Coordinates of C-alpha atoms in Angstrom, one line a residue:
Chain A
M13 CA 50.9 -49.1 -29.0
R14 CA 48.4 -49.9 -26.2
L15 CA 45.0 -51.3 -26.6
V16 CA 41.6 -50.1 -25.6
S17 CA 38.6 -52.3 -25.9
C18 CA 34.9 -52.0 -25.4
Y19 CA 32.9 -54.2 -23.1
A20 CA 29.2 -54.6 -22.6
D21 CA 29.0 -56.8 -19.6
R22 CA 31.1 -57.1 -16.4
S23 CA 31.8 -60.8 -17.2
E24 CA 33.8 -59.6 -20.2
I25 CA 36.3 -57.6 -18.1
A26 CA 38.7 -60.3 -17.0
P27 CA 38.9 -62.1 -20.3
L28 CA 39.5 -58.9 -22.2
V29 CA 42.3 -57.8 -19.8
K30 CA 43.8 -61.2 -20.1
A31 CA 43.7 -60.9 -23.9
G32 CA 45.7 -57.8 -23.7
A33 CA 43.4 -54.8 -23.3
D34 CA 45.1 -52.0 -21.3
E35 CA 41.9 -49.9 -21.1
L36 CA 38.3 -50.9 -21.2
Y37 CA 35.3 -48.7 -21.9
A38 CA 31.6 -49.0 -21.6
S39 CA 28.5 -47.0 -21.0
A40 CA 25.5 -47.6 -18.9
R41 CA 21.8 -46.9 -19.1
G42 CA 21.2 -43.4 -18.1
L43 CA 24.4 -42.1 -19.7
P44 CA 24.4 -40.4 -23.1
S45 CA 26.1 -43.1 -25.2
F46 CA 26.3 -43.2 -29.0
T47 CA 25.0 -46.8 -28.8
Q48 CA 22.8 -48.2 -26.2
A49 CA 24.7 -51.5 -25.8
G50 CA 26.2 -51.2 -22.3
L51 CA 25.8 -52.0 -18.6
P52 CA 22.3 -52.0 -17.2
D53 CA 22.8 -49.2 -14.6
M54 CA 25.2 -46.8 -12.9
R55 CA 25.7 -49.3 -10.0
S56 CA 27.1 -51.9 -12.4
L57 CA 29.3 -49.3 -14.1
L58 CA 30.8 -48.2 -10.7
L59 CA 31.5 -51.8 -9.8
A60 CA 33.0 -52.4 -13.2
V61 CA 35.4 -49.5 -12.6
D62 CA 36.6 -51.2 -9.4
E63 CA 37.0 -54.6 -11.2
I64 CA 39.0 -53.1 -14.0
H65 CA 41.3 -51.3 -11.6
S66 CA 41.8 -54.5 -9.6
L67 CA 43.1 -56.2 -12.7
G68 CA 45.6 -53.4 -13.3
A69 CA 43.8 -51.8 -16.3
K70 CA 42.2 -48.4 -16.8
A71 CA 38.4 -47.8 -16.9
L72 CA 36.9 -45.4 -19.4
V73 CA 33.3 -44.4 -19.7
A74 CA 31.6 -43.6 -23.1
M75 CA 29.3 -40.6 -23.0
N76 CA 29.6 -39.9 -26.7
A77 CA 26.1 -39.3 -27.8
V78 CA 26.0 -36.3 -30.1
R79 CA 22.7 -35.3 -28.5
P80 CA 23.4 -35.8 -24.8
A81 CA 20.3 -34.6 -23.0
R82 CA 17.0 -32.9 -23.9
N83 CA 16.6 -30.6 -21.0
E84 CA 18.5 -28.9 -18.2
A85 CA 17.5 -31.5 -15.6
G86 CA 18.9 -34.2 -17.8
M87 CA 22.2 -32.3 -18.1
R88 CA 22.3 -31.9 -14.3
T89 CA 21.8 -35.6 -13.9
I90 CA 24.6 -36.4 -16.3
L91 CA 26.9 -34.1 -14.4
A92 CA 26.0 -35.7 -11.1
R93 CA 26.7 -39.2 -12.6
A94 CA 30.0 -37.9 -14.0
R95 CA 31.0 -36.7 -10.5
S96 CA 30.2 -40.1 -9.0
L97 CA 32.3 -41.8 -11.7
E98 CA 35.1 -39.4 -11.0
A99 CA 34.9 -40.1 -7.3
R100 CA 35.2 -43.8 -8.1
G101 CA 38.4 -43.2 -10.1
A102 CA 37.2 -43.4 -13.7
D103 CA 40.2 -42.8 -15.9
G104 CA 38.6 -41.0 -18.9
F105 CA 35.3 -39.9 -20.4
I106 CA 34.7 -40.4 -24.1
V107 CA 32.6 -37.5 -25.2
A108 CA 31.3 -36.0 -28.5
A109 CA 28.9 -33.2 -27.7
P110 CA 30.4 -29.8 -27.2
S111 CA 27.6 -29.0 -24.8
L112 CA 28.6 -31.9 -22.6
M113 CA 32.3 -30.9 -22.8
S114 CA 31.3 -27.4 -21.8
L115 CA 29.2 -28.7 -18.9
F116 CA 32.1 -30.9 -17.6
S117 CA 34.8 -28.3 -17.9
G118 CA 32.5 -25.7 -16.3
G119 CA 31.4 -28.2 -13.7
G120 CA 34.9 -28.8 -12.5
I121 CA 35.2 -32.4 -13.8
K122 CA 38.9 -33.3 -13.9
V123 CA 38.6 -36.7 -15.5
P124 CA 40.5 -36.6 -18.9
L125 CA 38.1 -36.0 -21.8
H126 CA 38.7 -38.1 -24.9
I127 CA 37.2 -36.6 -28.1
S128 CA 35.1 -39.3 -29.8
S129 CA 35.4 -40.0 -33.5
V130 CA 31.6 -39.4 -33.5
Q131 CA 32.5 -35.7 -33.3
P132 CA 35.0 -35.8 -36.1
C133 CA 38.2 -33.7 -35.7
F134 CA 39.7 -33.4 -39.2
N135 CA 42.1 -30.4 -38.6
T136 CA 44.1 -28.5 -36.1
A137 CA 41.6 -25.7 -35.8
A138 CA 39.0 -28.3 -34.7
L139 CA 41.5 -29.5 -32.2
R140 CA 41.9 -26.0 -30.9
F141 CA 38.1 -25.8 -30.5
F142 CA 38.2 -28.9 -28.3
L143 CA 41.3 -27.8 -26.3
R144 CA 39.1 -25.1 -24.7
F145 CA 37.4 -27.9 -22.8
G146 CA 40.6 -29.5 -21.6
A147 CA 40.6 -32.5 -24.0
K148 CA 43.4 -35.0 -23.2
R149 CA 43.0 -37.6 -26.0
L150 CA 41.9 -37.4 -29.7
I151 CA 40.2 -40.5 -31.2
L152 CA 40.9 -40.0 -34.9
P153 CA 38.0 -40.4 -37.2
S154 CA 38.6 -43.2 -39.7
Q155 CA 37.7 -40.8 -42.6
L156 CA 41.0 -39.0 -42.2
A157 CA 44.1 -40.5 -43.8
P158 CA 47.4 -40.5 -42.0
R159 CA 49.0 -38.5 -44.7
E160 CA 46.4 -35.8 -44.0
A161 CA 46.9 -36.0 -40.2
G162 CA 50.5 -34.9 -39.8
D163 CA 49.7 -31.4 -38.5
L164 CA 47.0 -32.7 -36.3
M165 CA 49.4 -35.3 -34.8
R166 CA 52.1 -32.7 -34.2
L167 CA 49.6 -30.4 -32.5
C168 CA 48.5 -33.3 -30.3
R169 CA 52.1 -33.9 -29.3
A170 CA 52.7 -30.2 -28.6
E171 CA 49.6 -30.0 -26.4
G172 CA 50.2 -33.2 -24.6
L173 CA 47.2 -35.0 -26.1
E174 CA 47.2 -38.8 -26.6
T175 CA 46.1 -40.1 -29.9
E176 CA 44.0 -43.2 -30.8
I177 CA 42.9 -45.0 -34.0
F178 CA 40.4 -47.7 -34.7
D179 CA 41.6 -51.1 -35.8
Y180 CA 40.9 -51.1 -39.6
R181 CA 39.8 -54.7 -39.6
F182 CA 37.0 -54.3 -37.1
F183 CA 35.5 -50.9 -37.8
G184 CA 35.0 -48.8 -40.8
C185 CA 32.1 -46.4 -41.3
V186 CA 32.7 -44.6 -44.6
Y187 CA 30.1 -42.0 -43.6
V188 CA 30.9 -39.6 -40.8
N189 CA 29.3 -41.9 -38.2
G190 CA 28.1 -39.2 -35.8
R191 CA 26.3 -37.5 -38.6
C192 CA 24.8 -40.4 -40.5
N193 CA 21.0 -40.1 -40.9
L194 CA 21.0 -43.0 -43.4
H195 CA 21.9 -45.6 -40.7
F196 CA 18.5 -45.3 -38.9
P197 CA 15.3 -44.1 -40.5
R198 CA 14.9 -40.7 -38.9
F199 CA 13.7 -38.9 -42.0
H200 CA 13.1 -41.7 -44.5
T201 CA 10.7 -44.7 -44.1
V202 CA 11.6 -48.4 -44.5
K203 CA 9.8 -51.0 -46.6
R204 CA 7.5 -53.6 -44.9
D205 CA 9.9 -56.5 -45.4
F206 CA 12.9 -54.6 -43.8
N207 CA 14.3 -56.8 -41.0
G208 CA 16.5 -54.3 -39.3
G209 CA 20.2 -53.6 -39.7
S210 CA 22.2 -50.7 -40.9
L211 CA 20.7 -49.0 -43.9
C212 CA 24.0 -47.3 -44.7
R213 CA 25.9 -50.6 -45.1
L214 CA 24.4 -52.5 -47.9
S215 CA 26.6 -55.5 -48.6
G216 CA 24.5 -57.8 -50.7
G217 CA 26.8 -57.5 -53.6
T218 CA 24.1 -56.6 -56.0
P219 CA 24.7 -53.2 -57.8
L220 CA 21.8 -50.8 -57.4
K221 CA 20.4 -49.1 -60.4
A222 CA 21.8 -45.5 -60.6
A223 CA 20.1 -43.2 -63.0
P224 CA 22.0 -40.0 -63.8
V225 CA 20.2 -36.7 -63.4
D226 CA 21.3 -33.0 -63.7
I227 CA 23.8 -34.0 -66.4
R228 CA 26.3 -31.5 -67.5
P229 CA 26.3 -31.2 -71.3
G230 CA 29.3 -33.0 -72.8
A231 CA 29.9 -35.2 -69.8
E232 CA 28.2 -38.3 -71.1
E233 CA 31.3 -40.6 -71.1
Q234 CA 32.3 -39.5 -67.5
V235 CA 28.7 -40.1 -66.5
K236 CA 28.8 -43.7 -67.7
A237 CA 31.9 -44.5 -65.7
S238 CA 30.6 -42.8 -62.6
A239 CA 27.2 -44.6 -62.9
R240 CA 28.9 -48.0 -62.8
R241 CA 31.0 -47.0 -59.8
V242 CA 28.0 -45.5 -57.9
A243 CA 25.8 -48.5 -58.6
L244 CA 28.4 -51.0 -57.4
R245 CA 29.5 -49.1 -54.4
M246 CA 26.0 -48.2 -53.1
G247 CA 25.1 -51.9 -53.3
C248 CA 28.3 -53.1 -51.7
G249 CA 29.3 -51.1 -48.6
G250 CA 29.8 -47.6 -50.0
A251 CA 32.8 -45.5 -50.9
P252 CA 36.4 -46.7 -50.4
R253 CA 37.7 -46.9 -46.9
F254 CA 40.9 -45.0 -46.0
Y255 CA 42.0 -47.5 -43.3
N256 CA 44.0 -50.5 -44.2
A257 CA 47.3 -52.2 -43.4
A258 CA 49.3 -49.4 -44.9
T259 CA 47.5 -46.6 -43.0
F260 CA 47.7 -48.6 -39.8
Y261 CA 51.5 -48.8 -40.1
D262 CA 51.7 -45.1 -41.0
F263 CA 49.7 -44.1 -38.0
F264 CA 51.9 -46.5 -35.9
G265 CA 55.0 -44.8 -37.3
M266 CA 53.6 -41.4 -36.5
G267 CA 53.5 -42.3 -32.9
T268 CA 49.8 -43.0 -32.3
G269 CA 49.5 -44.3 -28.8
W270 CA 46.3 -46.3 -28.7
L271 CA 44.5 -48.8 -30.9
K272 CA 40.8 -49.2 -30.4
Y273 CA 38.2 -51.9 -30.9
G274 CA 34.7 -50.7 -30.3
T275 CA 31.9 -53.1 -31.6
R276 CA 30.0 -53.3 -28.3
L277 CA 27.4 -55.7 -29.7
D278 CA 29.9 -58.4 -30.6
P279 CA 29.6 -61.5 -28.4
T280 CA 32.3 -62.0 -25.7
A281 CA 34.3 -64.6 -27.6
E282 CA 34.5 -62.4 -30.6
K283 CA 35.6 -59.4 -28.5
V284 CA 38.4 -61.5 -26.9
R285 CA 39.5 -62.8 -30.4
K286 CA 39.7 -59.3 -31.7
V287 CA 41.7 -57.9 -28.8
R288 CA 44.1 -60.8 -29.2
A289 CA 44.3 -60.0 -33.0
M290 CA 45.0 -56.3 -32.2
K291 CA 47.7 -57.3 -29.7
A292 CA 49.3 -59.5 -32.4
M293 CA 49.1 -56.7 -35.0
A294 CA 50.6 -54.1 -32.8
G295 CA 53.3 -56.5 -31.7
L296 CA 54.1 -57.3 -35.3
A297 CA 54.5 -53.7 -36.2
E298 CA 56.9 -53.2 -33.2
E299 CA 58.9 -56.3 -33.9
L300 CA 59.4 -55.6 -37.6
T301 CA 60.3 -52.0 -37.0
A302 CA 62.9 -53.0 -34.4
K303 CA 64.4 -55.6 -36.7
H304 CA 64.3 -53.9 -40.1
G305 CA 63.8 -50.2 -39.6
A306 CA 60.6 -48.3 -40.6
A307 CA 60.9 -48.4 -44.5
E308 CA 61.4 -52.2 -44.8
A309 CA 59.2 -53.0 -41.9
R310 CA 56.3 -51.2 -43.4
Q311 CA 56.4 -53.3 -46.6
R312 CA 56.8 -56.5 -44.6
F313 CA 54.0 -55.5 -42.3
I314 CA 51.6 -54.8 -45.2
E315 CA 52.5 -58.1 -46.9
K316 CA 52.0 -60.1 -43.7
M317 CA 48.7 -58.4 -42.8
T318 CA 47.3 -58.8 -46.2
K319 CA 48.0 -62.5 -46.1
W320 CA 46.3 -62.7 -42.8
E321 CA 43.3 -60.9 -44.2
L322 CA 43.0 -63.4 -47.1
R323 CA 42.7 -66.4 -44.8
Chain B
M15 CA 9.7 -15.2 -44.5
E16 CA 13.0 -14.7 -46.2
N17 CA 13.8 -16.7 -49.4
G18 CA 17.1 -17.9 -50.7
I19 CA 18.5 -20.0 -53.5
R20 CA 21.4 -22.4 -53.1
L21 CA 23.8 -22.2 -56.0
A22 CA 26.6 -24.1 -54.3
E23 CA 29.9 -24.0 -56.0
R24 CA 28.3 -23.2 -59.4
G25 CA 27.6 -19.7 -58.1
S26 CA 26.3 -16.8 -60.2
A27 CA 27.7 -18.3 -63.4
W28 CA 25.0 -21.0 -63.3
L29 CA 22.3 -18.3 -63.2
R30 CA 23.9 -16.2 -65.9
A31 CA 24.4 -19.2 -68.2
G32 CA 20.9 -20.3 -67.8
G33 CA 19.4 -16.9 -68.3
G34 CA 17.7 -17.0 -64.9
L35 CA 19.6 -14.2 -63.1
D36 CA 17.0 -11.5 -63.3
E37 CA 14.2 -13.7 -62.2
A38 CA 16.3 -15.1 -59.4
L39 CA 17.1 -11.6 -58.2
R40 CA 13.4 -10.8 -58.2
R41 CA 12.4 -14.0 -56.4
F42 CA 15.2 -14.5 -53.8
G43 CA 16.7 -12.2 -51.3
W44 CA 19.6 -14.6 -50.3
F45 CA 22.1 -16.3 -52.6
Y46 CA 23.9 -19.3 -51.1
C47 CA 27.3 -19.9 -52.8
G48 CA 30.2 -22.2 -52.2
A49 CA 31.0 -25.8 -51.3
E50 CA 28.8 -27.3 -48.5
F51 CA 29.8 -30.9 -48.3
C52 CA 33.3 -31.5 -49.9
E53 CA 36.5 -29.6 -49.5
N54 CA 37.7 -30.7 -52.9
L55 CA 35.0 -28.4 -54.3
L56 CA 36.2 -25.4 -52.2
P57 CA 36.5 -22.4 -54.6
T58 CA 39.3 -20.0 -54.3
P59 CA 39.2 -17.0 -51.9
G60 CA 38.9 -14.8 -54.9
W61 CA 35.9 -16.7 -56.1
Y62 CA 34.2 -16.3 -52.8
A63 CA 34.9 -12.5 -52.8
R64 CA 33.7 -12.1 -56.3
E65 CA 30.4 -14.0 -55.7
A66 CA 29.8 -11.9 -52.6
E67 CA 30.5 -8.6 -54.5
F68 CA 28.3 -9.7 -57.4
F69 CA 25.2 -10.3 -55.3
L70 CA 25.8 -7.4 -52.9
G71 CA 26.2 -5.1 -55.9
R72 CA 22.7 -6.1 -57.1
G73 CA 21.1 -5.4 -53.7
A74 CA 20.9 -9.0 -52.6
A75 CA 22.3 -10.7 -49.6
V76 CA 24.8 -13.6 -49.8
C77 CA 25.6 -16.6 -47.6
L78 CA 28.9 -18.3 -48.4
L79 CA 28.9 -22.0 -47.7
T80 CA 31.9 -23.9 -46.4
P81 CA 32.4 -27.7 -46.1
P82 CA 34.1 -30.0 -43.5
V83 CA 37.9 -29.5 -44.0
S84 CA 41.2 -31.2 -43.5
E85 CA 44.4 -29.1 -43.1
K86 CA 44.3 -28.6 -46.9
G87 CA 40.9 -26.9 -46.7
L88 CA 41.8 -24.8 -43.6
K89 CA 44.6 -23.2 -45.7
V90 CA 41.9 -22.1 -48.2
L91 CA 39.4 -20.9 -45.6
R92 CA 41.8 -18.6 -43.8
P93 CA 42.0 -16.0 -46.6
V94 CA 38.3 -16.7 -47.5
F95 CA 37.3 -15.5 -44.0
R96 CA 39.6 -12.6 -44.0
G97 CA 38.4 -11.4 -47.4
L98 CA 34.8 -11.8 -46.5
A99 CA 35.3 -9.9 -43.2
R100 CA 36.5 -6.9 -45.2
L101 CA 33.4 -7.0 -47.3
A102 CA 31.2 -7.5 -44.3
R103 CA 32.2 -4.2 -42.8
A104 CA 30.5 -2.4 -45.6
A105 CA 27.5 -4.8 -45.9
A106 CA 26.6 -5.7 -42.4
G107 CA 23.5 -7.9 -42.2
R108 CA 23.9 -8.9 -45.9
I109 CA 26.8 -11.3 -45.6
E110 CA 26.8 -14.6 -43.7
V111 CA 29.2 -17.6 -43.7
T112 CA 28.0 -21.1 -43.0
V113 CA 30.4 -23.5 -41.4
N114 CA 30.1 -27.3 -41.5
D115 CA 33.1 -28.1 -39.4
L116 CA 33.9 -27.1 -35.8
G117 CA 37.5 -26.3 -37.0
A118 CA 36.1 -23.9 -39.6
L119 CA 34.0 -22.3 -36.8
Q120 CA 37.1 -21.9 -34.7
L121 CA 39.2 -20.5 -37.5
A122 CA 36.5 -18.0 -38.4
R123 CA 36.4 -16.8 -34.9
E124 CA 40.2 -16.5 -34.8
T125 CA 40.6 -14.7 -38.1
A126 CA 37.4 -12.8 -38.7
P127 CA 35.5 -12.3 -35.4
E128 CA 33.1 -9.8 -37.1
L129 CA 31.7 -12.3 -39.6
A130 CA 28.2 -13.5 -39.1
L131 CA 28.3 -17.3 -38.8
N132 CA 25.7 -20.0 -39.2
A133 CA 26.0 -23.6 -38.1
G134 CA 25.5 -25.7 -41.3
R135 CA 23.6 -28.8 -42.0
L136 CA 26.5 -31.0 -40.9
I137 CA 26.9 -29.5 -37.4
Y138 CA 23.5 -28.2 -36.4
D139 CA 22.8 -31.4 -34.5
N140 CA 25.2 -30.2 -31.8
V141 CA 22.4 -27.9 -30.8
L142 CA 19.2 -29.3 -32.3
L143 CA 17.4 -32.6 -32.6
A144 CA 15.5 -32.9 -35.8
D145 CA 13.7 -35.8 -37.3
R146 CA 10.3 -36.4 -38.9
R147 CA 8.5 -35.9 -35.6
K148 CA 10.7 -33.5 -33.6
L149 CA 12.5 -30.3 -33.9
K150 CA 13.9 -29.5 -30.5
V151 CA 16.8 -27.6 -28.8
L152 CA 18.9 -30.2 -27.1
N153 CA 19.7 -28.1 -24.0
G154 CA 20.5 -24.6 -23.0
E155 CA 24.2 -25.4 -22.6
A156 CA 24.5 -26.0 -26.3
V157 CA 22.6 -22.8 -27.2
R158 CA 24.8 -20.8 -24.9
L159 CA 28.0 -22.3 -26.1
F160 CA 27.2 -21.6 -29.8
A161 CA 26.0 -18.1 -28.9
S162 CA 29.3 -17.4 -27.2
L163 CA 30.9 -18.3 -30.5
G164 CA 28.6 -15.9 -32.4
V165 CA 26.3 -18.6 -33.9
D166 CA 22.6 -18.1 -33.5
R167 CA 21.4 -19.3 -36.9
F168 CA 21.2 -23.0 -37.7
E169 CA 20.7 -24.6 -41.1
I170 CA 18.5 -27.7 -41.3
S171 CA 16.6 -29.9 -43.7
T172 CA 13.7 -31.9 -42.4
T173 CA 10.7 -33.7 -43.8
G174 CA 8.4 -33.4 -40.9
R175 CA 5.2 -31.4 -41.4
Q176 CA 4.1 -31.4 -37.8
Q177 CA 7.1 -31.6 -35.6
E178 CA 6.9 -31.3 -31.9
T179 CA 9.1 -28.6 -30.5
N180 CA 10.3 -27.4 -27.1
F181 CA 10.6 -23.8 -28.0
G182 CA 7.6 -23.0 -25.9
D183 CA 9.4 -24.2 -22.8
A184 CA 12.6 -22.4 -23.6
K185 CA 13.0 -20.9 -20.1
A186 CA 13.0 -24.4 -18.6
Y187 CA 15.6 -25.4 -21.1
G188 CA 17.8 -22.4 -20.3
F189 CA 17.4 -20.5 -23.5
R190 CA 15.2 -17.9 -25.1
P191 CA 13.4 -18.6 -28.4
S192 CA 14.9 -15.5 -29.8
D193 CA 18.4 -17.0 -29.2
I194 CA 18.0 -19.2 -32.3
A195 CA 16.8 -18.7 -35.9
L196 CA 16.5 -21.5 -38.4
T197 CA 17.1 -21.7 -42.1
L198 CA 15.3 -24.6 -43.9
H199 CA 16.9 -26.0 -47.0
Y200 CA 14.6 -27.8 -49.5
P201 CA 13.9 -30.0 -51.4
Y202 CA 17.0 -32.1 -50.8
L203 CA 17.8 -33.4 -47.3
N204 CA 21.4 -34.5 -46.8
L205 CA 21.0 -37.9 -45.2
T206 CA 24.7 -38.7 -44.9
S207 CA 28.1 -37.6 -46.0
G208 CA 31.5 -39.1 -46.1
R209 CA 34.9 -37.7 -47.0
S210 CA 35.8 -40.6 -49.3
C211 CA 33.6 -40.2 -52.4
V212 CA 31.1 -42.7 -53.8
T213 CA 31.2 -41.1 -57.2
G214 CA 34.8 -40.5 -58.0
M215 CA 37.4 -41.8 -55.6
P216 CA 39.5 -44.6 -56.9
D217 CA 39.6 -47.9 -55.0
I218 CA 42.2 -48.2 -52.2
G219 CA 44.3 -51.3 -52.0
P220 CA 45.8 -52.7 -48.8
E221 CA 49.2 -51.3 -49.7
D222 CA 47.8 -47.8 -50.5
S223 CA 48.1 -45.0 -48.0
P224 CA 46.0 -42.3 -49.6
A225 CA 47.1 -38.7 -49.5
G226 CA 43.4 -37.6 -49.2
V227 CA 40.3 -37.8 -51.4
A228 CA 41.4 -38.3 -55.0
C229 CA 39.1 -36.3 -57.1
R230 CA 38.5 -35.4 -60.8
R231 CA 35.3 -33.6 -60.0
E232 CA 33.2 -36.4 -61.2
C233 CA 30.3 -35.1 -59.2
A234 CA 30.2 -32.0 -61.4
A235 CA 29.1 -34.2 -64.3
C236 CA 25.8 -35.3 -62.7
A237 CA 24.0 -36.7 -59.7
F238 CA 22.4 -40.1 -59.5
E239 CA 19.0 -41.2 -58.4
L240 CA 18.8 -44.7 -57.0
S241 CA 16.4 -47.0 -55.2
H242 CA 17.5 -48.5 -51.9
P243 CA 16.2 -52.1 -51.4
S244 CA 14.9 -51.3 -47.9
I245 CA 13.9 -47.6 -48.2
N246 CA 10.7 -46.4 -49.6
E247 CA 11.9 -43.0 -50.8
P248 CA 14.2 -42.6 -53.8
L249 CA 17.7 -41.4 -52.9
T250 CA 20.0 -39.0 -54.7
V251 CA 23.8 -39.3 -54.6
R252 CA 26.1 -36.5 -55.5
G253 CA 29.8 -36.9 -54.8
N254 CA 30.2 -37.8 -51.1
T255 CA 26.7 -37.1 -50.0
V256 CA 23.4 -39.1 -50.1
F257 CA 20.2 -37.0 -50.3
L258 CA 16.6 -37.6 -49.8
K259 CA 14.2 -35.5 -51.9
F260 CA 11.4 -33.9 -49.8
P261 CA 7.8 -34.6 -50.5
A262 CA 6.4 -31.8 -52.7
K263 CA 4.3 -30.3 -49.9
F264 CA 6.5 -30.1 -46.8
Y265 CA 4.8 -27.4 -44.7
R266 CA 1.3 -26.0 -44.3
N267 CA 1.9 -22.3 -44.3
A268 CA 4.5 -19.8 -43.3
D269 CA 3.0 -19.5 -39.8
T270 CA 3.7 -23.2 -39.1
L271 CA 7.3 -22.6 -40.1
R272 CA 7.7 -19.5 -37.9
R273 CA 6.4 -21.4 -34.9
R274 CA 9.4 -23.6 -35.4
R275 CA 11.7 -20.6 -35.6
I276 CA 12.2 -21.1 -39.3
D277 CA 12.3 -17.7 -40.9
R278 CA 14.3 -18.4 -44.0
L279 CA 13.7 -20.9 -46.8
V280 CA 16.5 -21.9 -49.2
Y281 CA 15.6 -23.6 -52.4
S282 CA 18.1 -25.9 -54.1
P283 CA 17.5 -26.3 -57.8
F284 CA 19.9 -29.3 -57.8
P285 CA 21.3 -31.6 -55.1

């Protein structure tokens, strides 16, 4: 399993490659990225592509905004920038908007397109939708469990697509993150004392009061149990996450090729620490599998990773 | 202005049980039935066909809602689309299907190319930008792509009363205003959805590799209203989705809606 890491500054490139990243990705101002943390301009991004290549790694560019441009001129500008990145040797574009995929495939862009988890692909028909644009890698959304992803993984293999998952320790939106309107106040309004942060990730540990409405007659006992669960979960991070040590090993066993870390706002030292931790985890899965075979290795892997998590 | 009512997976049975069927048939031209946000609530293909026949037989029009799906849901949707396509041949213009997954859109085009398809509230933002202040087409490429897939109606919820639009500059954006029509759902705006369920899914331990979203249909028992410590408006949770309830007066008059290409209103009696 190979590693792909975000970076947000050119100074992070060398330490991240040294830590074990095989691919690095970033965006830059003027490109349609899901988050704005990135390089200040196209010039910096083009120089970063050169630097990454000089260190023997691959350079990806995130253009994974769901809403890429708000007019035709904006789309033409993105296409022109994509062409300059292609000419510089960029190794992949991470994309989410079908309109951008259509623009790139119609505009003759040959750089491999990676389908972002921001545009969730939960099934083989969705993958067929993206194949029309020439997609070359699927970044699996963390809301899909490995035991649900078998057909999807098989279709990826048959079509020659690479597959990628997020490291469960460092990322984990429970809501479909490209569709989350709770995260930022686009429709609702925030209280005066709100100090910023993600509205969708309450983690204060205090249950919220949940008052049942629209109650089905005769369901009172079920309502009580659900009320406790909703109150606790809405105050402490949301619904259960699918990704954990077990699902990582299952995706590993299914032949997932790439492991991603993508918190672009983390400080450099934190990024380096996490890439090292990813390398250690992927290495552990490989080592245990080679030594014990998949069934026993899975159990040992989970035990070991769970202990790590408790430290 | 067309009017509809969203009955979701409760369907016509809910109206019949509550005694409101006749009034609903007088008040609403469109009936929205089916699961919109969760594949565990997907009714059977037979249910979809029966709901469609029920409302078509009473002179109404029907829109069948479909949710985001994994492989499990795709298997249900294939016969749903085929069955509805047969009905659509005899009731053109009175049956629509709303998709909330690009895979469902792809499958519908593969299995039932004659079905009228709408982009639902979980995928409209591939074409439109909507918030309190704006309701805009993203770009002509998006409109043309979805038109090539047979989608020209988009379902939205929004709280904005005076949203800026770019529909007047459609030519510069590479589309015609007539290329799109909008359906506005009210009074519940879906803020966010997961697949894993706040209401019902059991906790997952580090050794558990879930087979999917475990479900005992807890969301059918009730919804929950709650107060977020940082948000002014009350939120409503049902199953895997968090809703915001609209202010009571969310538009001035029908003309202000038509200027925003909204020509159909769909009322939800429950979230």
